[in-house]
Amino acid sequence: MRKTNPKRTLHFYFFLCSITLLTVTSCVFTNNQKEESIFTSMNNTTKYENIEAEVLAKFNQRNANLIKISTKAKEKEIPFRIKCLADSLIEEQNTINEVINQITTEKLIIIPNIHLQRNITEIDKTKTENFKKIYLETVTAILTNQIQDLTVLSEATKDADFKILALQTIVKLNTSLDRVNQIKTSQT
């Protein structure tokens, strides 16, 4: 039987363990550098913009504002035709809101609920004689802004669901805007 030197064997195993440890450490270090370079290049070159969420947040503000203003209009002493308009606008805006909420839920987009109080306080302060005119002007402005928001959305998005939503809603809003303009011309 061959005689081995225990000291030599110990040095040999120590040497093998050292090489293995260095190899593993260098692999981990190299992978970390590659991951860091990937993350830094992604952060420097790619800015994630969600135009859909931005536009729909603005649209949602105007949507809620129009619903509140139309609800206030139903409480005032105004002609029946304008009350019917307010009622149909509330129904239409609620329907649009439901569709938007359904699509944004599917796309995992959160839209904040921020309401503009400026138009509501302006409506509350107006007297009954001027209410019709101010209400119709405010509704015209809100509907026009909503149409502009959805036009921006339809042009900027690449998502088919948002394009369809924008185009269908623009048609509905244009119809409502036409009704408002007809009432405005018949009132003068």
Tab-separated table of C-alpha atoms in Angstrom:
chain	number	residue	atom	x	y	z
A	1	MET	CA	0.000	0.000	0.000
A	2	ARG	CA	1.141	3.408	-0.822
A	3	LYS	CA	1.901	5.816	1.960
A	4	THR	CA	0.450	9.368	1.650
A	5	ASN	CA	1.564	12.475	3.345
A	6	PRO	CA	-1.347	13.876	5.349
A	7	LYS	CA	0.018	17.401	5.206
A	8	ARG	CA	0.286	17.270	1.447
A	9	THR	CA	-3.242	15.935	1.086
A	10	LEU	CA	-4.563	18.686	3.308
A	11	HIS	CA	-2.806	21.338	1.205
A	12	PHE	CA	-4.189	19.759	-1.979
A	13	TYR	CA	-7.795	19.866	-0.681
A	14	PHE	CA	-7.318	23.406	0.567
A	15	PHE	CA	-6.033	24.411	-2.866
A	16	LEU	CA	-9.044	22.768	-4.597
A	17	CYS	CA	-11.505	24.466	-2.245
A	18	SER	CA	-9.849	27.843	-2.830
A	19	ILE	CA	-10.077	27.510	-6.611
A	20	THR	CA	-13.733	26.442	-6.377
A	21	LEU	CA	-14.562	29.376	-4.110
A	22	LEU	CA	-12.815	31.853	-6.406
A	23	THR	CA	-14.624	30.464	-9.450
A	24	VAL	CA	-18.046	30.723	-7.813
A	25	THR	CA	-17.323	34.229	-6.514
A	26	SER	CA	-16.164	35.476	-9.902
A	27	CYS	CA	-19.277	34.066	-11.592
A	28	VAL	CA	-21.569	35.784	-9.112
A	29	PHE	CA	-19.647	39.048	-9.474
A	30	THR	CA	-19.848	38.896	-13.285
A	31	ASN	CA	-23.615	38.187	-13.213
A	32	ASN	CA	-24.224	41.085	-10.826
A	33	GLN	CA	-22.347	43.454	-13.111
A	34	LYS	CA	-24.391	42.319	-16.108
A	35	GLU	CA	-27.677	42.783	-14.190
A	36	GLU	CA	-26.648	46.238	-13.023
A	37	SER	CA	-25.724	47.286	-16.534
A	38	ILE	CA	-29.085	46.036	-17.841
A	39	PHE	CA	-30.994	47.965	-15.163
A	40	THR	CA	-29.001	51.164	-15.610
A	41	SER	CA	-29.415	51.081	-19.388
A	42	MET	CA	-33.174	50.479	-18.998
A	43	ASN	CA	-33.526	53.351	-16.536
A	44	ASN	CA	-31.519	55.740	-18.692
A	45	THR	CA	-33.141	55.021	-22.041
A	46	THR	CA	-36.716	53.954	-21.336
A	47	LYS	CA	-39.228	56.246	-19.701
A	48	TYR	CA	-42.543	54.566	-19.139
A	49	GLU	CA	-45.398	56.882	-19.959
A	50	ASN	CA	-48.958	55.775	-19.610
A	51	ILE	CA	-50.803	58.282	-21.752
A	52	GLU	CA	-54.018	56.320	-21.355
A	53	ALA	CA	-54.046	56.779	-17.580
A	54	GLU	CA	-53.230	60.491	-17.826
A	55	VAL	CA	-55.931	61.244	-20.378
A	56	LEU	CA	-58.532	59.099	-18.652
A	57	ALA	CA	-57.780	60.821	-15.325
A	58	LYS	CA	-58.585	64.192	-16.921
A	59	PHE	CA	-61.638	62.713	-18.605
A	60	ASN	CA	-62.807	61.219	-15.294
A	61	GLN	CA	-62.574	64.629	-13.609
A	62	ARG	CA	-64.731	66.199	-16.265
A	63	ASN	CA	-67.093	63.228	-16.186
A	64	ALA	CA	-67.700	63.559	-12.440
A	65	ASN	CA	-67.967	67.332	-12.743
A	66	LEU	CA	-70.610	67.095	-15.472
A	67	ILE	CA	-72.614	64.592	-13.446
A	68	LYS	CA	-72.584	66.869	-10.380
A	69	ILE	CA	-73.492	69.965	-12.377
A	70	SER	CA	-76.333	68.156	-14.129
A	71	THR	CA	-77.604	66.834	-10.802
A	72	LYS	CA	-77.653	70.416	-9.481
A	73	ALA	CA	-79.474	71.501	-12.639
A	74	LYS	CA	-82.240	68.977	-12.033
A	75	GLU	CA	-82.855	70.588	-8.618
A	76	LYS	CA	-83.266	74.100	-10.062
A	77	GLU	CA	-86.330	75.729	-11.590
A	78	ILE	CA	-85.456	75.435	-15.267
A	79	PRO	CA	-87.357	74.488	-18.429
A	80	PHE	CA	-88.344	70.862	-18.848
A	81	ARG	CA	-86.185	70.497	-21.959
A	82	ILE	CA	-83.027	71.394	-20.028
A	83	LYS	CA	-83.998	69.057	-17.178
A	84	CYS	CA	-84.357	66.240	-19.735
A	85	LEU	CA	-80.957	67.164	-21.158
A	86	ALA	CA	-79.413	67.065	-17.670
A	87	ASP	CA	-81.022	63.698	-17.008
A	88	SER	CA	-79.743	62.201	-20.252
A	89	LEU	CA	-76.248	63.635	-19.668
A	90	ILE	CA	-76.118	62.040	-16.229
A	91	GLU	CA	-77.164	58.691	-17.659
A	92	GLU	CA	-74.719	58.940	-20.562
A	93	GLN	CA	-71.778	59.976	-18.353
A	94	ASN	CA	-72.494	57.163	-15.880
A	95	THR	CA	-72.560	54.647	-18.743
A	96	ILE	CA	-69.275	55.985	-20.125
A	97	ASN	CA	-67.786	55.866	-16.628
A	98	GLU	CA	-68.786	52.201	-16.246
A	99	VAL	CA	-67.176	51.266	-19.563
A	100	ILE	CA	-63.977	53.135	-18.688
A	101	ASN	CA	-63.832	51.483	-15.276
A	102	GLN	CA	-64.286	48.054	-16.842
A	103	ILE	CA	-61.482	48.583	-19.367
A	104	THR	CA	-59.089	50.159	-16.861
A	105	THR	CA	-59.716	47.311	-14.428
A	106	GLU	CA	-58.866	44.778	-17.125
A	107	LYS	CA	-55.718	46.753	-18.029
A	108	LEU	CA	-54.769	47.244	-14.344
A	109	ILE	CA	-54.880	51.035	-14.575
A	110	ILE	CA	-55.915	53.051	-11.541
A	111	ILE	CA	-57.655	56.351	-12.194
A	112	PRO	CA	-57.812	58.766	-9.262
A	113	ASN	CA	-61.131	60.287	-8.253
A	114	ILE	CA	-60.428	64.002	-8.237
A	115	HIS	CA	-63.369	66.316	-8.656
A	116	LEU	CA	-63.338	69.929	-9.753
A	117	GLN	CA	-65.433	72.089	-7.460
A	118	ARG	CA	-65.005	75.386	-9.364
A	119	ASN	CA	-67.868	74.811	-11.818
A	120	ILE	CA	-70.172	73.442	-9.132
A	121	THR	CA	-69.764	76.465	-6.858
A	122	GLU	CA	-70.265	78.742	-9.878
A	123	ILE	CA	-73.497	76.902	-10.723
A	124	ASP	CA	-74.693	77.102	-7.095
A	125	LYS	CA	-74.154	80.866	-6.960
A	126	THR	CA	-76.092	81.669	-10.139
A	127	LYS	CA	-79.607	82.948	-9.987
A	128	THR	CA	-82.441	81.129	-11.699
A	129	GLU	CA	-82.635	83.647	-14.572
A	130	ASN	CA	-79.012	83.136	-15.607
A	131	PHE	CA	-78.820	79.482	-14.680
A	132	LYS	CA	-79.875	78.141	-18.087
A	133	LYS	CA	-77.210	80.107	-19.914
A	134	ILE	CA	-74.388	79.299	-17.483
A	135	TYR	CA	-75.376	75.636	-17.290
A	136	LEU	CA	-75.451	75.247	-21.070
A	137	GLU	CA	-72.125	77.078	-21.480
A	138	THR	CA	-70.490	74.943	-18.777
A	139	VAL	CA	-71.832	71.722	-20.300
A	140	THR	CA	-70.602	72.810	-23.738
A	141	ALA	CA	-67.117	73.490	-22.364
A	142	ILE	CA	-66.955	70.166	-20.498
A	143	LEU	CA	-68.192	68.134	-23.477
A	144	THR	CA	-65.739	69.900	-25.797
A	145	ASN	CA	-62.870	69.165	-23.405
A	146	GLN	CA	-63.930	65.529	-23.100
A	147	ILE	CA	-63.980	65.192	-26.888
A	148	GLN	CA	-60.491	66.722	-27.055
A	149	ASP	CA	-59.245	64.316	-24.361
A	150	LEU	CA	-60.584	61.318	-26.224
A	151	THR	CA	-59.161	62.573	-29.521
A	152	VAL	CA	-55.733	62.746	-27.879
A	153	LEU	CA	-56.280	59.254	-26.472
A	154	SER	CA	-57.282	57.786	-29.842
A	155	GLU	CA	-54.226	59.309	-31.522
A	156	ALA	CA	-51.695	58.472	-28.804
A	157	THR	CA	-52.657	54.960	-27.750
A	158	LYS	CA	-51.631	51.778	-29.464
A	159	ASP	CA	-54.161	49.703	-27.517
A	160	ALA	CA	-57.167	48.670	-29.614
A	161	ASP	CA	-59.570	48.693	-26.645
A	162	PHE	CA	-58.752	52.316	-25.835
A	163	LYS	CA	-59.035	53.349	-29.501
A	164	ILE	CA	-62.481	51.747	-29.762
A	165	LEU	CA	-63.560	53.312	-26.461
A	166	ALA	CA	-62.371	56.739	-27.564
A	167	LEU	CA	-64.009	56.643	-30.970
A	168	GLN	CA	-67.352	55.301	-29.729
A	169	THR	CA	-67.456	57.799	-26.885
A	170	ILE	CA	-66.554	60.719	-29.176
A	171	VAL	CA	-69.606	59.903	-31.294
A	172	LYS	CA	-71.873	59.890	-28.202
A	173	LEU	CA	-70.388	63.124	-26.877
A	174	ASN	CA	-70.735	64.865	-30.253
A	175	THR	CA	-74.407	63.880	-30.301
A	176	SER	CA	-74.871	65.340	-26.811
A	177	LEU	CA	-72.967	68.475	-27.793
A	178	ASP	CA	-75.261	68.904	-30.796
A	179	ARG	CA	-78.322	68.624	-28.522
A	180	VAL	CA	-76.858	71.244	-26.170
A	181	ASN	CA	-76.163	73.580	-29.087
A	182	GLN	CA	-79.719	73.104	-30.400
A	183	ILE	CA	-81.133	74.050	-27.008
A	184	LYS	CA	-78.796	77.039	-26.815
A	185	THR	CA	-79.917	78.337	-30.217
A	186	SER	CA	-83.589	77.789	-29.429
A	187	GLN	CA	-83.237	79.658	-26.103
A	188	THR	CA	-81.933	82.830	-27.729
